[in-house]
Each structure stands twice: as structure tokens, then as C-alpha cells.
Amino acid sequence: MRIDKFLKNSRIIKRRQVAKDACLNERVKINGNIAKAGSDVECGDIVEICFGKSNLKVKVLDLIDGAKKNDASEMYEVIDE
């Protein structure tokens, strides 16, 4: 699954365009590497997102296409905030 779609489906970022912009501005990393919006993410990957002065680090647990709000939190586990 593309990283921008994962961020939107997991509700980490509310809109896909915002997720694309975050990738464009090099604020998203997958396993320590800067991610482009089209970069693939897989189960077990570590995703880091920079929100201004705070960072969020999560481990990808599941890839659910079209996840409901209740299922979104099951897609990842927060490692470090």
C-alpha cells in the first residue's frame, strides 16, 4: 500500500493530499529512509512522521483498504511520540 494512502486510512493524517504534502516536504520516513508519496509500506515497517515540533513513530501492523474508523487504530502501534 502507498504510504500516503496508509496514513489516510489509518487516520494518522486526515486527508490524503495532506499526507502527500508531508511526503513532498520530507516529513515522512519508512525504516529511516525519506519516503515519497508513492513509496510502498508493508507490515512490520517503522514509519516516522514529523508534525512541526513533535514526531510520531509507529509500527505498521495491518494494511486495511478502506478501513472504518474503529479499524483504523488496529493498523498501527505507536512506538514513540
PDB file of N, CA and C in Angstrom:
ATOM      1  N   MET A   1       0.843  -1.173   0.000  1.00  0.00           N
ATOM      2  CA  MET A   1       0.000   0.000   0.000  1.00  0.00           C
ATOM      3  C   MET A   1       0.893   1.243   0.000  1.00  0.00           C
ATOM      4  N   ARG A   2       0.479   2.247  -0.728  1.00  0.00           N
ATOM      5  CA  ARG A   2       1.225   3.507  -0.768  1.00  0.00           C
ATOM      6  C   ARG A   2       1.192   4.167   0.614  1.00  0.00           C
ATOM      7  N   ILE A   3       2.280   4.848   0.964  1.00  0.00           N
ATOM      8  CA  ILE A   3       2.379   5.469   2.289  1.00  0.00           C
ATOM      9  C   ILE A   3       1.325   6.555   2.481  1.00  0.00           C
ATOM     10  N   ASP A   4       1.030   7.340   1.443  1.00  0.00           N
ATOM     11  CA  ASP A   4       0.021   8.395   1.609  1.00  0.00           C
ATOM     12  C   ASP A   4      -1.357   7.797   1.877  1.00  0.00           C
ATOM     13  N   LYS A   5      -1.653   6.682   1.229  1.00  0.00           N
ATOM     14  CA  LYS A   5      -2.936   6.007   1.449  1.00  0.00           C
ATOM     15  C   LYS A   5      -2.980   5.368   2.843  1.00  0.00           C
ATOM     16  N   PHE A   6      -1.862   4.796   3.281  1.00  0.00           N
ATOM     17  CA  PHE A   6      -1.800   4.210   4.616  1.00  0.00           C
ATOM     18  C   PHE A   6      -2.033   5.272   5.692  1.00  0.00           C
ATOM     19  N   LEU A   7      -1.384   6.421   5.560  1.00  0.00           N
ATOM     20  CA  LEU A   7      -1.535   7.485   6.561  1.00  0.00           C
ATOM     21  C   LEU A   7      -2.978   7.970   6.633  1.00  0.00           C
ATOM     22  N   LYS A   8      -3.644   8.030   5.481  1.00  0.00           N
ATOM     23  CA  LYS A   8      -5.044   8.459   5.450  1.00  0.00           C
ATOM     24  C   LYS A   8      -5.964   7.376   6.005  1.00  0.00           C
ATOM     25  N   ASN A   9      -5.799   6.128   5.572  1.00  0.00           N
ATOM     26  CA  ASN A   9      -6.659   5.038   6.031  1.00  0.00           C
ATOM     27  C   ASN A   9      -6.515   4.768   7.520  1.00  0.00           C
ATOM     28  N   SER A  10      -5.318   4.968   8.060  1.00  0.00           N
ATOM     29  CA  SER A  10      -5.082   4.721   9.483  1.00  0.00           C
ATOM     30  C   SER A  10      -5.486   5.913  10.341  1.00  0.00           C
ATOM     31  N   ARG A  11      -5.891   6.997   9.701  1.00  0.00           N
ATOM     32  CA  ARG A  11      -6.326   8.234  10.369  1.00  0.00           C
ATOM     33  C   ARG A  11      -5.182   8.936  11.117  1.00  0.00           C
ATOM     34  N   ILE A  12      -3.937   8.598  10.772  1.00  0.00           N
ATOM     35  CA  ILE A  12      -2.806   9.341  11.334  1.00  0.00           C
ATOM     36  C   ILE A  12      -2.825  10.744  10.758  1.00  0.00           C
ATOM     37  N   ILE A  13      -3.092  10.846   9.460  1.00  0.00           N
ATOM     38  CA  ILE A  13      -3.306  12.124   8.781  1.00  0.00           C
ATOM     39  C   ILE A  13      -4.695  12.045   8.147  1.00  0.00           C
ATOM     40  N   LYS A  14      -5.493  13.076   8.328  1.00  0.00           N
ATOM     41  CA  LYS A  14      -6.910  13.016   7.966  1.00  0.00           C
ATOM     42  C   LYS A  14      -7.190  13.010   6.464  1.00  0.00           C
ATOM     43  N   ARG A  15      -6.352  13.690   5.677  1.00  0.00           N
ATOM     44  CA  ARG A  15      -6.613  13.763   4.234  1.00  0.00           C
ATOM     45  C   ARG A  15      -5.399  13.295   3.455  1.00  0.00           C
ATOM     46  N   ARG A  16      -5.652  12.647   2.309  1.00  0.00           N
ATOM     47  CA  ARG A  16      -4.568  12.087   1.503  1.00  0.00           C
ATOM     48  C   ARG A  16      -3.680  13.179   0.919  1.00  0.00           C
ATOM     49  N   GLN A  17      -4.249  14.305   0.542  1.00  0.00           N
ATOM     50  CA  GLN A  17      -3.437  15.407  -0.006  1.00  0.00           C
ATOM     51  C   GLN A  17      -2.470  15.936   1.045  1.00  0.00           C
ATOM     52  N   VAL A  18      -2.902  15.993   2.290  1.00  0.00           N
ATOM     53  CA  VAL A  18      -2.019  16.440   3.372  1.00  0.00           C
ATOM     54  C   VAL A  18      -0.887  15.428   3.560  1.00  0.00           C
ATOM     55  N   ALA A  19      -1.204  14.131   3.435  1.00  0.00           N
ATOM     56  CA  ALA A  19      -0.184  13.086   3.532  1.00  0.00           C
ATOM     57  C   ALA A  19       0.819  13.205   2.384  1.00  0.00           C
ATOM     58  N   LYS A  20       0.319  13.494   1.172  1.00  0.00           N
ATOM     59  CA  LYS A  20       1.217  13.690   0.025  1.00  0.00           C
ATOM     60  C   LYS A  20       2.132  14.880   0.253  1.00  0.00           C
ATOM     61  N   ASP A  21       1.572  15.977   0.777  1.00  0.00           N
ATOM     62  CA  ASP A  21       2.376  17.173   1.052  1.00  0.00           C
ATOM     63  C   ASP A  21       3.445  16.893   2.102  1.00  0.00           C
ATOM     64  N   ALA A  22       3.096  16.108   3.122  1.00  0.00           N
ATOM     65  CA  ALA A  22       4.069  15.750   4.154  1.00  0.00           C
ATOM     66  C   ALA A  22       5.228  14.963   3.549  1.00  0.00           C
ATOM     67  N   CYS A  23       4.919  14.057   2.633  1.00  0.00           N
ATOM     68  CA  CYS A  23       5.968  13.283   1.950  1.00  0.00           C
ATOM     69  C   CYS A  23       6.815  14.193   1.063  1.00  0.00           C
ATOM     70  N   LEU A  24       6.158  15.099   0.361  1.00  0.00           N
ATOM     71  CA  LEU A  24       6.860  16.028  -0.523  1.00  0.00           C
ATOM     72  C   LEU A  24       7.843  16.910   0.256  1.00  0.00           C
ATOM     73  N   ASN A  25       7.459  17.267   1.474  1.00  0.00           N
ATOM     74  CA  ASN A  25       8.302  18.112   2.327  1.00  0.00           C
ATOM     75  C   ASN A  25       9.264  17.301   3.192  1.00  0.00           C
ATOM     76  N   GLU A  26       9.422  16.018   2.864  1.00  0.00           N
ATOM     77  CA  GLU A  26      10.367  15.111   3.527  1.00  0.00           C
ATOM     78  C   GLU A  26      10.109  15.009   5.027  1.00  0.00           C
ATOM     79  N   ARG A  27       8.842  14.929   5.418  1.00  0.00           N
ATOM     80  CA  ARG A  27       8.476  14.794   6.831  1.00  0.00           C
ATOM     81  C   ARG A  27       8.079  13.370   7.190  1.00  0.00           C
ATOM     82  N   VAL A  28       8.152  12.459   6.219  1.00  0.00           N
ATOM     83  CA  VAL A  28       7.766  11.063   6.451  1.00  0.00           C
ATOM     84  C   VAL A  28       8.947  10.156   6.102  1.00  0.00           C
ATOM     85  N   LYS A  29       9.228   9.206   6.994  1.00  0.00           N
ATOM     86  CA  LYS A  29      10.294   8.233   6.757  1.00  0.00           C
ATOM     87  C   LYS A  29       9.743   6.825   6.949  1.00  0.00           C
ATOM     88  N   ILE A  30      10.221   5.915   6.125  1.00  0.00           N
ATOM     89  CA  ILE A  30       9.910   4.500   6.272  1.00  0.00           C
ATOM     90  C   ILE A  30      11.217   3.778   6.543  1.00  0.00           C
ATOM     91  N   ASN A  31      11.305   3.141   7.689  1.00  0.00           N
ATOM     92  CA  ASN A  31      12.521   2.424   8.102  1.00  0.00           C
ATOM     93  C   ASN A  31      13.764   3.321   8.006  1.00  0.00           C
ATOM     94  N   GLY A  32      13.612   4.588   8.377  1.00  0.00           N
ATOM     95  CA  GLY A  32      14.737   5.516   8.398  1.00  0.00           C
ATOM     96  C   GLY A  32      15.034   6.208   7.082  1.00  0.00           C
ATOM     97  N   ASN A  33      14.352   5.838   6.002  1.00  0.00           N
ATOM     98  CA  ASN A  33      14.567   6.451   4.689  1.00  0.00           C
ATOM     99  C   ASN A  33      13.424   7.404   4.370  1.00  0.00           C
ATOM    100  N   ILE A  34      13.757   8.555   3.800  1.00  0.00           N
ATOM    101  CA  ILE A  34      12.735   9.529   3.422  1.00  0.00           C
ATOM    102  C   ILE A  34      11.813   8.897   2.380  1.00  0.00           C
ATOM    103  N   ALA A  35      10.499   9.038   2.619  1.00  0.00           N
ATOM    104  CA  ALA A  35       9.504   8.399   1.760  1.00  0.00           C
ATOM    105  C   ALA A  35       8.877   9.390   0.796  1.00  0.00           C
ATOM    106  N   LYS A  36       8.627   8.914  -0.407  1.00  0.00           N
ATOM    107  CA  LYS A  36       7.821   9.662  -1.371  1.00  0.00           C
ATOM    108  C   LYS A  36       6.383   9.209  -1.189  1.00  0.00           C
ATOM    109  N   ALA A  37       5.424   9.971  -1.710  1.00  0.00           N
ATOM    110  CA  ALA A  37       4.009   9.640  -1.545  1.00  0.00           C
ATOM    111  C   ALA A  37       3.674   8.268  -2.115  1.00  0.00           C
ATOM    112  N   GLY A  38       4.386   7.845  -3.138  1.00  0.00           N
ATOM    113  CA  GLY A  38       4.116   6.557  -3.773  1.00  0.00           C
ATOM    114  C   GLY A  38       4.922   5.401  -3.213  1.00  0.00           C
ATOM    115  N   SER A  39       5.720   5.648  -2.180  1.00  0.00           N
ATOM    116  CA  SER A  39       6.518   4.574  -1.589  1.00  0.00           C
ATOM    117  C   SER A  39       5.614   3.536  -0.957  1.00  0.00           C
ATOM    118  N   ASP A  40       5.989   2.267  -1.133  1.00  0.00           N
ATOM    119  CA  ASP A  40       5.194   1.182  -0.559  1.00  0.00           C
ATOM    120  C   ASP A  40       5.542   0.963   0.901  1.00  0.00           C
ATOM    121  N   VAL A  41       4.504   0.684   1.684  1.00  0.00           N
ATOM    122  CA  VAL A  41       4.671   0.348   3.090  1.00  0.00           C
ATOM    123  C   VAL A  41       4.126  -1.056   3.291  1.00  0.00           C
ATOM    124  N   GLU A  42       4.790  -1.848   4.134  1.00  0.00           N
ATOM    125  CA  GLU A  42       4.389  -3.227   4.371  1.00  0.00           C
ATOM    126  C   GLU A  42       4.280  -3.463   5.874  1.00  0.00           C
ATOM    127  N   CYS A  43       3.629  -4.541   6.248  1.00  0.00           N
ATOM    128  CA  CYS A  43       3.516  -4.893   7.665  1.00  0.00           C
ATOM    129  C   CYS A  43       4.912  -5.063   8.257  1.00  0.00           C
ATOM    130  N   GLY A  44       5.100  -4.512   9.441  1.00  0.00           N
ATOM    131  CA  GLY A  44       6.398  -4.583  10.106  1.00  0.00           C
ATOM    132  C   GLY A  44       7.273  -3.369   9.892  1.00  0.00           C
ATOM    133  N   ASP A  45       6.945  -2.524   8.931  1.00  0.00           N
ATOM    134  CA  ASP A  45       7.725  -1.313   8.677  1.00  0.00           C
ATOM    135  C   ASP A  45       7.548  -0.310   9.815  1.00  0.00           C
ATOM    136  N   ILE A  46       8.587   0.493  10.033  1.00  0.00           N
ATOM    137  CA  ILE A  46       8.548   1.571  11.016  1.00  0.00           C
ATOM    138  C   ILE A  46       8.388   2.879  10.245  1.00  0.00           C
ATOM    139  N   VAL A  47       7.327   3.619  10.569  1.00  0.00           N
ATOM    140  CA  VAL A  47       7.025   4.881   9.892  1.00  0.00           C
ATOM    141  C   VAL A  47       7.186   6.016  10.892  1.00  0.00           C
ATOM    142  N   GLU A  48       7.955   7.035  10.491  1.00  0.00           N
ATOM    143  CA  GLU A  48       8.143   8.221  11.324  1.00  0.00           C
ATOM    144  C   GLU A  48       7.532   9.421  10.608  1.00  0.00           C
ATOM    145  N   ILE A  49       6.739  10.197  11.347  1.00  0.00           N
ATOM    146  CA  ILE A  49       6.098  11.390  10.790  1.00  0.00           C
ATOM    147  C   ILE A  49       6.455  12.576  11.672  1.00  0.00           C
ATOM    148  N   CYS A  50       6.891  13.659  11.041  1.00  0.00           N
ATOM    149  CA  CYS A  50       7.243  14.882  11.755  1.00  0.00           C
ATOM    150  C   CYS A  50       6.086  15.872  11.637  1.00  0.00           C
ATOM    151  N   PHE A  51       5.475  16.214  12.769  1.00  0.00           N
ATOM    152  CA  PHE A  51       4.394  17.198  12.827  1.00  0.00           C
ATOM    153  C   PHE A  51       4.946  18.450  13.502  1.00  0.00           C
ATOM    154  N   GLY A  52       5.528  19.343  12.732  1.00  0.00           N
ATOM    155  CA  GLY A  52       6.093  20.557  13.329  1.00  0.00           C
ATOM    156  C   GLY A  52       7.208  20.220  14.303  1.00  0.00           C
ATOM    157  N   LYS A  53       6.959  20.444  15.596  1.00  0.00           N
ATOM    158  CA  LYS A  53       7.983  20.178  16.607  1.00  0.00           C
ATOM    159  C   LYS A  53       7.872  18.796  17.227  1.00  0.00           C
ATOM    160  N   SER A  54       6.788  18.074  16.954  1.00  0.00           N
ATOM    161  CA  SER A  54       6.632  16.735  17.533  1.00  0.00           C
ATOM    162  C   SER A  54       6.790  15.666  16.447  1.00  0.00           C
ATOM    163  N   ASN A  55       7.234  14.505  16.884  1.00  0.00           N
ATOM    164  CA  ASN A  55       7.409  13.374  15.977  1.00  0.00           C
ATOM    165  C   ASN A  55       6.557  12.209  16.448  1.00  0.00           C
ATOM    166  N   LEU A  56       6.083  11.425  15.498  1.00  0.00           N
ATOM    167  CA  LEU A  56       5.313  10.224  15.804  1.00  0.00           C
ATOM    168  C   LEU A  56       5.981   9.057  15.095  1.00  0.00           C
ATOM    169  N   LYS A  57       6.228   7.991  15.853  1.00  0.00           N
ATOM    170  CA  LYS A  57       6.875   6.803  15.303  1.00  0.00           C
ATOM    171  C   LYS A  57       5.933   5.623  15.534  1.00  0.00           C
ATOM    172  N   VAL A  58       5.550   4.953  14.445  1.00  0.00           N
ATOM    173  CA  VAL A  58       4.608   3.839  14.545  1.00  0.00           C
ATOM    174  C   VAL A  58       5.135   2.620  13.807  1.00  0.00           C
ATOM    175  N   LYS A  59       4.659   1.454  14.231  1.00  0.00           N
ATOM    176  CA  LYS A  59       4.957   0.198  13.550  1.00  0.00           C
ATOM    177  C   LYS A  59       3.693  -0.229  12.825  1.00  0.00           C
ATOM    178  N   VAL A  60       3.821  -0.565  11.543  1.00  0.00           N
ATOM    179  CA  VAL A  60       2.683  -0.981  10.731  1.00  0.00           C
ATOM    180  C   VAL A  60       2.315  -2.418  11.112  1.00  0.00           C
ATOM    181  N   LEU A  61       1.058  -2.606  11.545  1.00  0.00           N
ATOM    182  CA  LEU A  61       0.590  -3.929  11.941  1.00  0.00           C
ATOM    183  C   LEU A  61      -0.284  -4.580  10.874  1.00  0.00           C
ATOM    184  N   ASP A  62      -1.074  -3.766  10.164  1.00  0.00           N
ATOM    185  CA  ASP A  62      -2.018  -4.308   9.189  1.00  0.00           C
ATOM    186  C   ASP A  62      -2.273  -3.274   8.110  1.00  0.00           C
ATOM    187  N   LEU A  63      -2.586  -3.728   6.915  1.00  0.00           N
ATOM    188  CA  LEU A  63      -2.923  -2.845   5.801  1.00  0.00           C
ATOM    189  C   LEU A  63      -4.378  -3.111   5.423  1.00  0.00           C
ATOM    190  N   ILE A  64      -5.260  -2.207   5.844  1.00  0.00           N
ATOM    191  CA  ILE A  64      -6.683  -2.366   5.578  1.00  0.00           C
ATOM    192  C   ILE A  64      -7.098  -1.309   4.567  1.00  0.00           C
ATOM    193  N   ASP A  65      -7.562  -1.763   3.397  1.00  0.00           N
ATOM    194  CA  ASP A  65      -8.001  -0.839   2.357  1.00  0.00           C
ATOM    195  C   ASP A  65      -9.425  -0.389   2.672  1.00  0.00           C
ATOM    196  N   GLY A  66      -9.627   0.917   2.784  1.00  0.00           N
ATOM    197  CA  GLY A  66     -10.954   1.447   3.103  1.00  0.00           C
ATOM    198  C   GLY A  66     -11.357   1.155   4.533  1.00  0.00           C
ATOM    199  N   ALA A  67     -10.424   1.311   5.471  1.00  0.00           N
ATOM    200  CA  ALA A  67     -10.674   0.995   6.877  1.00  0.00           C
ATOM    201  C   ALA A  67     -11.734   1.906   7.480  1.00  0.00           C
ATOM    202  N   LYS A  68     -12.579   1.313   8.313  1.00  0.00           N
ATOM    203  CA  LYS A  68     -13.561   2.085   9.067  1.00  0.00           C
ATOM    204  C   LYS A  68     -12.847   2.770  10.233  1.00  0.00           C
ATOM    205  N   LYS A  69     -13.510   3.729  10.830  1.00  0.00           N
ATOM    206  CA  LYS A  69     -12.901   4.488  11.920  1.00  0.00           C
ATOM    207  C   LYS A  69     -12.469   3.578  13.072  1.00  0.00           C
ATOM    208  N   ASN A  70     -13.275   2.582  13.394  1.00  0.00           N
ATOM    209  CA  ASN A  70     -12.951   1.669  14.501  1.00  0.00           C
ATOM    210  C   ASN A  70     -11.770   0.754  14.175  1.00  0.00           C
ATOM    211  N   ASP A  71     -11.575   0.442  12.887  1.00  0.00           N
ATOM    212  CA  ASP A  71     -10.482  -0.442  12.476  1.00  0.00           C
ATOM    213  C   ASP A  71      -9.167   0.297  12.291  1.00  0.00           C
ATOM    214  N   ALA A  72      -9.220   1.608  12.148  1.00  0.00           N
ATOM    215  CA  ALA A  72      -8.027   2.396  11.816  1.00  0.00           C
ATOM    216  C   ALA A  72      -6.926   2.249  12.856  1.00  0.00           C
ATOM    217  N   SER A  73      -7.283   2.242  14.139  1.00  0.00           N
ATOM    218  CA  SER A  73      -6.262   2.166  15.184  1.00  0.00           C
ATOM    219  C   SER A  73      -5.585   0.802  15.243  1.00  0.00           C
ATOM    220  N   GLU A  74      -6.183  -0.216  14.618  1.00  0.00           N
ATOM    221  CA  GLU A  74      -5.585  -1.552  14.583  1.00  0.00           C
ATOM    222  C   GLU A  74      -4.523  -1.685  13.495  1.00  0.00           C
ATOM    223  N   MET A  75      -4.384  -0.654  12.654  1.00  0.00           N
ATOM    224  CA  MET A  75      -3.425  -0.708  11.551  1.00  0.00           C
ATOM    225  C   MET A  75      -1.999  -0.412  11.997  1.00  0.00           C
ATOM    226  N   TYR A  76      -1.841   0.186  13.180  1.00  0.00           N
ATOM    227  CA  TYR A  76      -0.509   0.566  13.631  1.00  0.00           C
ATOM    228  C   TYR A  76      -0.409   0.522  15.144  1.00  0.00           C
ATOM    229  N   GLU A  77       0.848   0.502  15.618  1.00  0.00           N
ATOM    230  CA  GLU A  77       1.136   0.556  17.036  1.00  0.00           C
ATOM    231  C   GLU A  77       2.109   1.703  17.258  1.00  0.00           C
ATOM    232  N   VAL A  78       1.788   2.596  18.173  1.00  0.00           N
ATOM    233  CA  VAL A  78       2.654   3.737  18.459  1.00  0.00           C
ATOM    234  C   VAL A  78       3.871   3.239  19.220  1.00  0.00           C
ATOM    235  N   ILE A  79       5.056   3.551  18.693  1.00  0.00           N
ATOM    236  CA  ILE A  79       6.303   3.157  19.332  1.00  0.00           C
ATOM    237  C   ILE A  79       6.842   4.316  20.165  1.00  0.00           C
ATOM    238  N   ASP A  80       6.828   5.522  19.580  1.00  0.00           N
ATOM    239  CA  ASP A  80       7.408   6.676  20.250  1.00  0.00           C
ATOM    240  C   ASP A  80       6.688   7.928  19.791  1.00  0.00           C
ATOM    241  N   GLU A  81       6.364   8.822  20.728  1.00  0.00           N
ATOM    242  CA  GLU A  81       5.722  10.080  20.384  1.00  0.00           C
ATOM    243  C   GLU A  81       6.657  11.226  20.653  1.00  0.00           C
TER     244      GLU A  81
END
